[in-house]
Amino acid sequence: GIQVEQSPPDLILQEGANSTLRCNFSDSVNNLQWFHQNPWGQLINLFYIPSGTKQNGRLSATTVATERYSLLYISSSQTTDSGVYFCAVRTGANNLFFGTGTRLTVIP
Amino acid sequence: NAGVTQTPKFRVLKTGQSMTLLCAQDMNHEYMYWYRQDPGMGLRLIHYSVGEGTTAKGEVPDGYNVSRLKKQNFLLGLESAAPSQTSVYFCASSYSLNPGAISYEQYFGPGTRLTVT
């Protein structure tokens, strides 16, 4: 099956700092989603981004499908941004394949 | 609009017991999914459904059965629970045919934490 690799695996930031999370995938994909799993385990949809760039407040994402990667940018990080960020890709008709995530800790 | 809901939120089973997890969605989505998440890992697909009365196997289907008798509900069954099935189970749904809302974006429920002793 498709391989989805995320980097870095762990990231510690001072509040107010910026960061870039990367997602590489090994095959062509139909779609790509970014999720934030908060400390209570809830999965929150951040972006549905098969290609191009989207922005939502302090977060933005870019997917370059032809080069098989996506980037998630977090600016002016806050403690509430802490948690695990997952990239997930869809290849065939239905299921998502998840990466192993980037664990972000924002310290005040 | 509750989105995707899951029942129960927590459950403890003894080895060999059976149980059913219920997922419900009110977004009129055609597709529904069951995933499991083990510690330190991403989610893996167990089974999915592309419509009422249909089901298909995902990446890790062994030891589980599913049913989709109504479009809004997707049930996950464990016939004889094993400690290896201790995990957090997430349900998701996607793909609305409503005009202007056609999308494959998946929306997830809050999860069910299952422990098998």
PDB file of C-alpha atoms in Angstrom:
ATOM      1  CA  GLY A   1       0.000   0.000   0.000  1.00  0.00           C
ATOM      2  CA  ILE A   2       0.873   3.658  -0.128  1.00  0.00           C
ATOM      3  CA  GLN A   3       3.445   4.985   2.360  1.00  0.00           C
ATOM      4  CA  VAL A   4       2.743   8.253   4.157  1.00  0.00           C
ATOM      5  CA  GLU A   5       5.665   9.788   6.027  1.00  0.00           C
ATOM      6  CA  GLN A   6       5.450  12.807   8.282  1.00  0.00           C
ATOM      7  CA  SER A   7       8.250  14.923   9.643  1.00  0.00           C
ATOM      8  CA  PRO A   8       9.358  15.850  12.149  1.00  0.00           C
ATOM      9  CA  PRO A   9       7.923  13.182  14.486  1.00  0.00           C
ATOM     10  CA  ASP A  10       8.144  15.545  17.459  1.00  0.00           C
ATOM     11  CA  LEU A  11       8.319  19.322  17.683  1.00  0.00           C
ATOM     12  CA  ILE A  12       8.560  21.622  20.686  1.00  0.00           C
ATOM     13  CA  LEU A  13       7.891  25.319  20.146  1.00  0.00           C
ATOM     14  CA  GLN A  14       7.860  28.435  22.249  1.00  0.00           C
ATOM     15  CA  GLU A  15       4.512  30.192  22.110  1.00  0.00           C
ATOM     16  CA  GLY A  16       4.506  32.674  19.231  1.00  0.00           C
ATOM     17  CA  ALA A  17       6.915  30.716  17.036  1.00  0.00           C
ATOM     18  CA  ASN A  18       6.170  29.502  13.507  1.00  0.00           C
ATOM     19  CA  SER A  19       6.516  25.937  12.218  1.00  0.00           C
ATOM     20  CA  THR A  20       6.264  23.822   9.080  1.00  0.00           C
ATOM     21  CA  LEU A  21       5.114  20.206   9.113  1.00  0.00           C
ATOM     22  CA  ARG A  22       5.749  17.993   6.118  1.00  0.00           C
ATOM     23  CA  CYS A  23       3.892  15.022   4.634  1.00  0.00           C
ATOM     24  CA  ASN A  24       5.447  12.873   1.884  1.00  0.00           C
ATOM     25  CA  PHE A  25       3.520  10.136   0.105  1.00  0.00           C
ATOM     26  CA  SER A  26       4.772   7.390  -2.140  1.00  0.00           C
ATOM     27  CA  ASP A  27       2.103   7.265  -4.862  1.00  0.00           C
ATOM     28  CA  SER A  28      -0.454   9.385  -6.677  1.00  0.00           C
ATOM     29  CA  VAL A  29      -3.378  10.421  -4.507  1.00  0.00           C
ATOM     30  CA  ASN A  30      -6.895  11.614  -5.186  1.00  0.00           C
ATOM     31  CA  ASN A  31      -7.193  13.660  -2.049  1.00  0.00           C
ATOM     32  CA  LEU A  32      -5.336  14.729   1.063  1.00  0.00           C
ATOM     33  CA  GLN A  33      -6.554  15.857   4.477  1.00  0.00           C
ATOM     34  CA  TRP A  34      -4.799  17.388   7.481  1.00  0.00           C
ATOM     35  CA  PHE A  35      -6.158  16.709  10.975  1.00  0.00           C
ATOM     36  CA  HIS A  36      -5.356  17.927  14.464  1.00  0.00           C
ATOM     37  CA  GLN A  37      -5.847  15.378  17.241  1.00  0.00           C
ATOM     38  CA  ASN A  38      -6.198  17.354  20.438  1.00  0.00           C
ATOM     39  CA  PRO A  39      -5.055  16.098  23.865  1.00  0.00           C
ATOM     40  CA  TRP A  40      -8.550  14.656  24.463  1.00  0.00           C
ATOM     41  CA  GLY A  41      -8.241  12.462  21.377  1.00  0.00           C
ATOM     42  CA  GLN A  42     -10.704  14.312  19.167  1.00  0.00           C
ATOM     43  CA  LEU A  43      -9.859  14.511  15.446  1.00  0.00           C
ATOM     44  CA  ILE A  44     -10.433  17.965  14.022  1.00  0.00           C
ATOM     45  CA  ASN A  45     -10.509  18.579  10.275  1.00  0.00           C
ATOM     46  CA  LEU A  46      -8.024  21.268   9.318  1.00  0.00           C
ATOM     47  CA  PHE A  47      -7.787  21.122   5.547  1.00  0.00           C
ATOM     48  CA  TYR A  48      -9.144  19.111   2.655  1.00  0.00           C
ATOM     49  CA  ILE A  49      -6.456  19.901   0.111  1.00  0.00           C
ATOM     50  CA  PRO A  50      -5.827  17.594  -2.874  1.00  0.00           C
ATOM     51  CA  SER A  51      -3.761  20.343  -4.514  1.00  0.00           C
ATOM     52  CA  GLY A  52      -2.946  24.018  -4.220  1.00  0.00           C
ATOM     53  CA  THR A  53      -2.876  26.259  -1.174  1.00  0.00           C
ATOM     54  CA  LYS A  54      -5.488  27.060   1.448  1.00  0.00           C
ATOM     55  CA  GLN A  55      -5.444  29.300   4.488  1.00  0.00           C
ATOM     56  CA  ASN A  56      -7.552  29.342   7.621  1.00  0.00           C
ATOM     57  CA  GLY A  57      -6.507  31.915  10.180  1.00  0.00           C
ATOM     58  CA  ARG A  58      -3.018  31.151  11.478  1.00  0.00           C
ATOM     59  CA  LEU A  59      -2.890  27.859   9.591  1.00  0.00           C
ATOM     60  CA  SER A  60      -2.222  27.277   5.932  1.00  0.00           C
ATOM     61  CA  ALA A  61      -1.487  24.230   3.808  1.00  0.00           C
ATOM     62  CA  THR A  62       0.041  23.563   0.426  1.00  0.00           C
ATOM     63  CA  THR A  63      -0.114  20.318  -1.546  1.00  0.00           C
ATOM     64  CA  VAL A  64       2.076  19.676  -4.586  1.00  0.00           C
ATOM     65  CA  ALA A  65       0.512  16.474  -5.848  1.00  0.00           C
ATOM     66  CA  THR A  66       2.937  16.058  -8.767  1.00  0.00           C
ATOM     67  CA  GLU A  67       5.868  16.010  -6.329  1.00  0.00           C
ATOM     68  CA  ARG A  68       3.965  13.953  -3.736  1.00  0.00           C
ATOM     69  CA  TYR A  69       4.162  16.175  -0.688  1.00  0.00           C
ATOM     70  CA  SER A  70       2.109  18.528   1.417  1.00  0.00           C
ATOM     71  CA  LEU A  71       3.110  21.173   3.968  1.00  0.00           C
ATOM     72  CA  LEU A  72       1.184  22.515   6.952  1.00  0.00           C
ATOM     73  CA  TYR A  73       2.234  25.935   8.242  1.00  0.00           C
ATOM     74  CA  ILE A  74       1.403  27.099  11.745  1.00  0.00           C
ATOM     75  CA  SER A  75       2.139  30.738  12.497  1.00  0.00           C
ATOM     76  CA  SER A  76       2.219  32.489  15.877  1.00  0.00           C
ATOM     77  CA  SER A  77       1.692  29.182  17.675  1.00  0.00           C
ATOM     78  CA  GLN A  78      -0.481  29.006  20.796  1.00  0.00           C
ATOM     79  CA  THR A  79      -0.620  26.428  23.594  1.00  0.00           C
ATOM     80  CA  THR A  80      -3.980  25.287  22.221  1.00  0.00           C
ATOM     81  CA  ASP A  81      -2.179  24.170  19.043  1.00  0.00           C
ATOM     82  CA  SER A  82      -0.576  21.325  21.013  1.00  0.00           C
ATOM     83  CA  GLY A  83      -1.494  17.804  19.974  1.00  0.00           C
ATOM     84  CA  VAL A  84      -0.756  15.461  17.098  1.00  0.00           C
ATOM     85  CA  TYR A  85      -1.089  16.548  13.473  1.00  0.00           C
ATOM     86  CA  PHE A  86      -1.960  13.849  10.965  1.00  0.00           C
ATOM     87  CA  CYS A  87      -1.773  13.847   7.213  1.00  0.00           C
ATOM     88  CA  ALA A  88      -4.042  11.333   5.446  1.00  0.00           C
ATOM     89  CA  VAL A  89      -4.300  10.532   1.750  1.00  0.00           C
ATOM     90  CA  ARG A  90      -6.898   8.819  -0.403  1.00  0.00           C
ATOM     91  CA  THR A  91      -5.756   6.716  -3.326  1.00  0.00           C
ATOM     92  CA  GLY A  92      -8.697   4.662  -4.551  1.00  0.00           C
ATOM     93  CA  ALA A  93     -12.382   5.173  -4.129  1.00  0.00           C
ATOM     94  CA  ASN A  94     -12.628   5.370  -0.430  1.00  0.00           C
ATOM     95  CA  ASN A  95     -10.227   4.799   2.399  1.00  0.00           C
ATOM     96  CA  LEU A  96      -7.733   7.214   3.901  1.00  0.00           C
ATOM     97  CA  PHE A  97      -4.166   6.158   4.686  1.00  0.00           C
ATOM     98  CA  PHE A  98      -2.751   7.977   7.676  1.00  0.00           C
ATOM     99  CA  GLY A  99       0.798   8.979   8.483  1.00  0.00           C
ATOM    100  CA  THR A 100       2.174   8.404  11.983  1.00  0.00           C
ATOM    101  CA  GLY A 101       1.764  12.053  12.871  1.00  0.00           C
ATOM    102  CA  THR A 102       3.795  14.982  14.208  1.00  0.00           C
ATOM    103  CA  ARG A 103       3.455  15.558  17.939  1.00  0.00           C
ATOM    104  CA  LEU A 104       3.536  19.311  18.622  1.00  0.00           C
ATOM    105  CA  THR A 105       4.054  20.770  22.070  1.00  0.00           C
ATOM    106  CA  VAL A 106       3.758  24.541  22.470  1.00  0.00           C
ATOM    107  CA  ILE A 107       5.182  25.868  25.698  1.00  0.00           C
ATOM    108  CA  PRO A 108       4.208  29.239  27.170  1.00  0.00           C
TER     109      PRO A 108
ATOM    110  CA  ASN B   1     -26.557  19.007  13.296  1.00  0.00           C
ATOM    111  CA  ALA B   2     -24.607  16.584  15.523  1.00  0.00           C
ATOM    112  CA  GLY B   3     -22.266  15.344  12.765  1.00  0.00           C
ATOM    113  CA  VAL B   4     -20.875  11.893  13.567  1.00  0.00           C
ATOM    114  CA  THR B   5     -21.695  10.357  16.951  1.00  0.00           C
ATOM    115  CA  GLN B   6     -20.449   7.117  18.517  1.00  0.00           C
ATOM    116  CA  THR B   7     -21.844   4.935  21.280  1.00  0.00           C
ATOM    117  CA  PRO B   8     -20.457   4.016  23.788  1.00  0.00           C
ATOM    118  CA  LYS B   9     -17.528   6.331  24.630  1.00  0.00           C
ATOM    119  CA  PHE B  10     -15.740   3.755  26.808  1.00  0.00           C
ATOM    120  CA  ARG B  11     -16.028   0.009  27.262  1.00  0.00           C
ATOM    121  CA  VAL B  12     -14.130  -2.722  29.070  1.00  0.00           C
ATOM    122  CA  LEU B  13     -14.559  -6.325  27.902  1.00  0.00           C
ATOM    123  CA  LYS B  14     -13.201  -9.644  29.054  1.00  0.00           C
ATOM    124  CA  THR B  15     -11.512 -11.889  26.482  1.00  0.00           C
ATOM    125  CA  GLY B  16     -14.126 -13.824  24.529  1.00  0.00           C
ATOM    126  CA  GLN B  17     -17.008 -11.410  25.128  1.00  0.00           C
ATOM    127  CA  SER B  18     -18.832  -9.766  22.257  1.00  0.00           C
ATOM    128  CA  MET B  19     -20.039  -6.235  21.709  1.00  0.00           C
ATOM    129  CA  THR B  20     -21.334  -3.820  19.101  1.00  0.00           C
ATOM    130  CA  LEU B  21     -20.237  -0.237  18.550  1.00  0.00           C
ATOM    131  CA  LEU B  22     -22.780   2.132  17.014  1.00  0.00           C
ATOM    132  CA  CYS B  23     -21.989   5.012  14.686  1.00  0.00           C
ATOM    133  CA  ALA B  24     -24.584   7.503  13.500  1.00  0.00           C
ATOM    134  CA  GLN B  25     -24.319  10.457  11.107  1.00  0.00           C
ATOM    135  CA  ASP B  26     -26.838  13.134  10.212  1.00  0.00           C
ATOM    136  CA  MET B  27     -25.057  14.645   7.205  1.00  0.00           C
ATOM    137  CA  ASN B  28     -26.753  12.404   4.624  1.00  0.00           C
ATOM    138  CA  HIS B  29     -23.374  10.930   3.714  1.00  0.00           C
ATOM    139  CA  GLU B  30     -23.187   7.918   1.437  1.00  0.00           C
ATOM    140  CA  TYR B  31     -19.919   6.471   2.753  1.00  0.00           C
ATOM    141  CA  MET B  32     -19.083   5.383   6.288  1.00  0.00           C
ATOM    142  CA  TYR B  33     -15.899   3.929   7.792  1.00  0.00           C
ATOM    143  CA  TRP B  34     -14.530   2.266  10.907  1.00  0.00           C
ATOM    144  CA  TYR B  35     -10.893   2.872  11.889  1.00  0.00           C
ATOM    145  CA  ARG B  36      -8.782   1.831  14.841  1.00  0.00           C
ATOM    146  CA  GLN B  37      -5.967   3.831  16.409  1.00  0.00           C
ATOM    147  CA  ASP B  38      -3.262   2.128  18.439  1.00  0.00           C
ATOM    148  CA  PRO B  39      -0.859   4.070  20.702  1.00  0.00           C
ATOM    149  CA  GLY B  40       1.606   6.237  18.812  1.00  0.00           C
ATOM    150  CA  MET B  41       0.129   5.411  15.437  1.00  0.00           C
ATOM    151  CA  GLY B  42      -2.153   6.834  12.837  1.00  0.00           C
ATOM    152  CA  LEU B  43      -5.566   5.385  12.097  1.00  0.00           C
ATOM    153  CA  ARG B  44      -6.035   2.158  10.123  1.00  0.00           C
ATOM    154  CA  LEU B  45      -9.187   1.244   8.225  1.00  0.00           C
ATOM    155  CA  ILE B  46     -11.125  -1.802   9.467  1.00  0.00           C
ATOM    156  CA  HIS B  47     -14.222  -1.875   7.237  1.00  0.00           C
ATOM    157  CA  TYR B  48     -16.182   0.615   5.196  1.00  0.00           C
ATOM    158  CA  SER B  49     -19.488   1.027   3.397  1.00  0.00           C
ATOM    159  CA  VAL B  50     -20.333   2.893   0.203  1.00  0.00           C
ATOM    160  CA  GLY B  51     -24.075   2.750   0.747  1.00  0.00           C
ATOM    161  CA  GLU B  52     -26.952   1.232   2.650  1.00  0.00           C
ATOM    162  CA  GLY B  53     -26.716  -2.566   2.597  1.00  0.00           C
ATOM    163  CA  THR B  54     -23.093  -2.649   1.379  1.00  0.00           C
ATOM    164  CA  THR B  55     -19.845  -3.291   3.266  1.00  0.00           C
ATOM    165  CA  ALA B  56     -16.224  -3.956   2.322  1.00  0.00           C
ATOM    166  CA  LYS B  57     -12.985  -4.896   4.048  1.00  0.00           C
ATOM    167  CA  GLY B  58     -10.294  -2.381   4.820  1.00  0.00           C
ATOM    168  CA  GLU B  59      -6.696  -2.780   5.899  1.00  0.00           C
ATOM    169  CA  VAL B  60      -7.240  -4.675   9.203  1.00  0.00           C
ATOM    170  CA  PRO B  61     -10.643  -6.461   9.038  1.00  0.00           C
ATOM    171  CA  ASP B  62      -9.893  -9.699  10.922  1.00  0.00           C
ATOM    172  CA  GLY B  63     -11.951 -10.232  14.075  1.00  0.00           C
ATOM    173  CA  TYR B  64     -14.568  -7.608  13.165  1.00  0.00           C
ATOM    174  CA  ASN B  65     -17.907  -7.583  11.359  1.00  0.00           C
ATOM    175  CA  VAL B  66     -20.001  -4.641  10.214  1.00  0.00           C
ATOM    176  CA  SER B  67     -23.519  -3.896   9.047  1.00  0.00           C
ATOM    177  CA  ARG B  68     -25.184  -0.917   7.381  1.00  0.00           C
ATOM    178  CA  LEU B  69     -28.914  -1.554   7.500  1.00  0.00           C
ATOM    179  CA  LYS B  70     -29.784   2.145   7.465  1.00  0.00           C
ATOM    180  CA  LYS B  71     -27.935   4.895   5.617  1.00  0.00           C
ATOM    181  CA  GLN B  72     -27.308   6.910   8.760  1.00  0.00           C
ATOM    182  CA  ASN B  73     -25.974   4.043  10.904  1.00  0.00           C
ATOM    183  CA  PHE B  74     -22.880   1.843  10.706  1.00  0.00           C
ATOM    184  CA  LEU B  75     -22.351  -0.907  13.293  1.00  0.00           C
ATOM    185  CA  LEU B  76     -19.029  -2.534  14.208  1.00  0.00           C
ATOM    186  CA  GLY B  77     -19.173  -5.916  15.926  1.00  0.00           C
ATOM    187  CA  LEU B  78     -16.568  -7.884  17.828  1.00  0.00           C
ATOM    188  CA  GLU B  79     -17.696 -11.514  18.045  1.00  0.00           C
ATOM    189  CA  SER B  80     -15.026 -12.763  20.454  1.00  0.00           C
ATOM    190  CA  ALA B  81     -12.901  -9.958  21.849  1.00  0.00           C
ATOM    191  CA  ALA B  82      -9.122 -10.395  22.189  1.00  0.00           C
ATOM    192  CA  PRO B  83      -6.556  -8.244  24.040  1.00  0.00           C
ATOM    193  CA  SER B  84      -5.085  -7.285  20.636  1.00  0.00           C
ATOM    194  CA  GLN B  85      -8.334  -5.432  19.946  1.00  0.00           C
ATOM    195  CA  THR B  86      -7.678  -2.987  22.762  1.00  0.00           C
ATOM    196  CA  SER B  87      -7.678   0.301  20.886  1.00  0.00           C
ATOM    197  CA  VAL B  88      -9.524   3.524  20.199  1.00  0.00           C
ATOM    198  CA  TYR B  89     -12.153   3.100  17.491  1.00  0.00           C
ATOM    199  CA  PHE B  90     -13.175   5.964  15.249  1.00  0.00           C
ATOM    200  CA  CYS B  91     -16.096   6.144  12.891  1.00  0.00           C
ATOM    201  CA  ALA B  92     -16.119   8.518   9.916  1.00  0.00           C
ATOM    202  CA  SER B  93     -18.418   9.470   7.078  1.00  0.00           C
ATOM    203  CA  SER B  94     -18.048  11.220   3.738  1.00  0.00           C
ATOM    204  CA  TYR B  95     -19.513  11.929   0.320  1.00  0.00           C
ATOM    205  CA  SER B  96     -22.740  13.770   0.228  1.00  0.00           C
ATOM    206  CA  LEU B  97     -24.689  13.884  -3.003  1.00  0.00           C
ATOM    207  CA  ASN B  98     -26.438  17.091  -1.932  1.00  0.00           C
ATOM    208  CA  PRO B  99     -26.107  19.698  -4.688  1.00  0.00           C
ATOM    209  CA  GLY B 100     -23.175  21.984  -4.037  1.00  0.00           C
ATOM    210  CA  ALA B 101     -21.769  19.726  -1.333  1.00  0.00           C
ATOM    211  CA  ILE B 102     -20.201  16.890  -3.292  1.00  0.00           C
ATOM    212  CA  SER B 103     -16.954  16.114  -1.551  1.00  0.00           C
ATOM    213  CA  TYR B 104     -14.923  13.152  -0.339  1.00  0.00           C
ATOM    214  CA  GLU B 105     -13.803  14.922   2.822  1.00  0.00           C
ATOM    215  CA  GLN B 106     -14.097  12.563   5.805  1.00  0.00           C
ATOM    216  CA  TYR B 107     -15.574  13.693   9.128  1.00  0.00           C
ATOM    217  CA  PHE B 108     -14.801  11.773  12.300  1.00  0.00           C
ATOM    218  CA  GLY B 109     -16.698  10.907  15.438  1.00  0.00           C
ATOM    219  CA  PRO B 110     -15.266  11.390  18.961  1.00  0.00           C
ATOM    220  CA  GLY B 111     -14.004   7.810  19.290  1.00  0.00           C
ATOM    221  CA  THR B 112     -14.686   4.800  21.536  1.00  0.00           C
ATOM    222  CA  ARG B 113     -11.963   3.622  23.892  1.00  0.00           C
ATOM    223  CA  LEU B 114     -12.122  -0.173  24.186  1.00  0.00           C
ATOM    224  CA  THR B 115     -10.065  -2.214  26.613  1.00  0.00           C
ATOM    225  CA  VAL B 116     -10.037  -6.018  26.457  1.00  0.00           C
ATOM    226  CA  THR B 117      -8.625  -7.760  29.520  1.00  0.00           C
TER     227      THR B 117
END
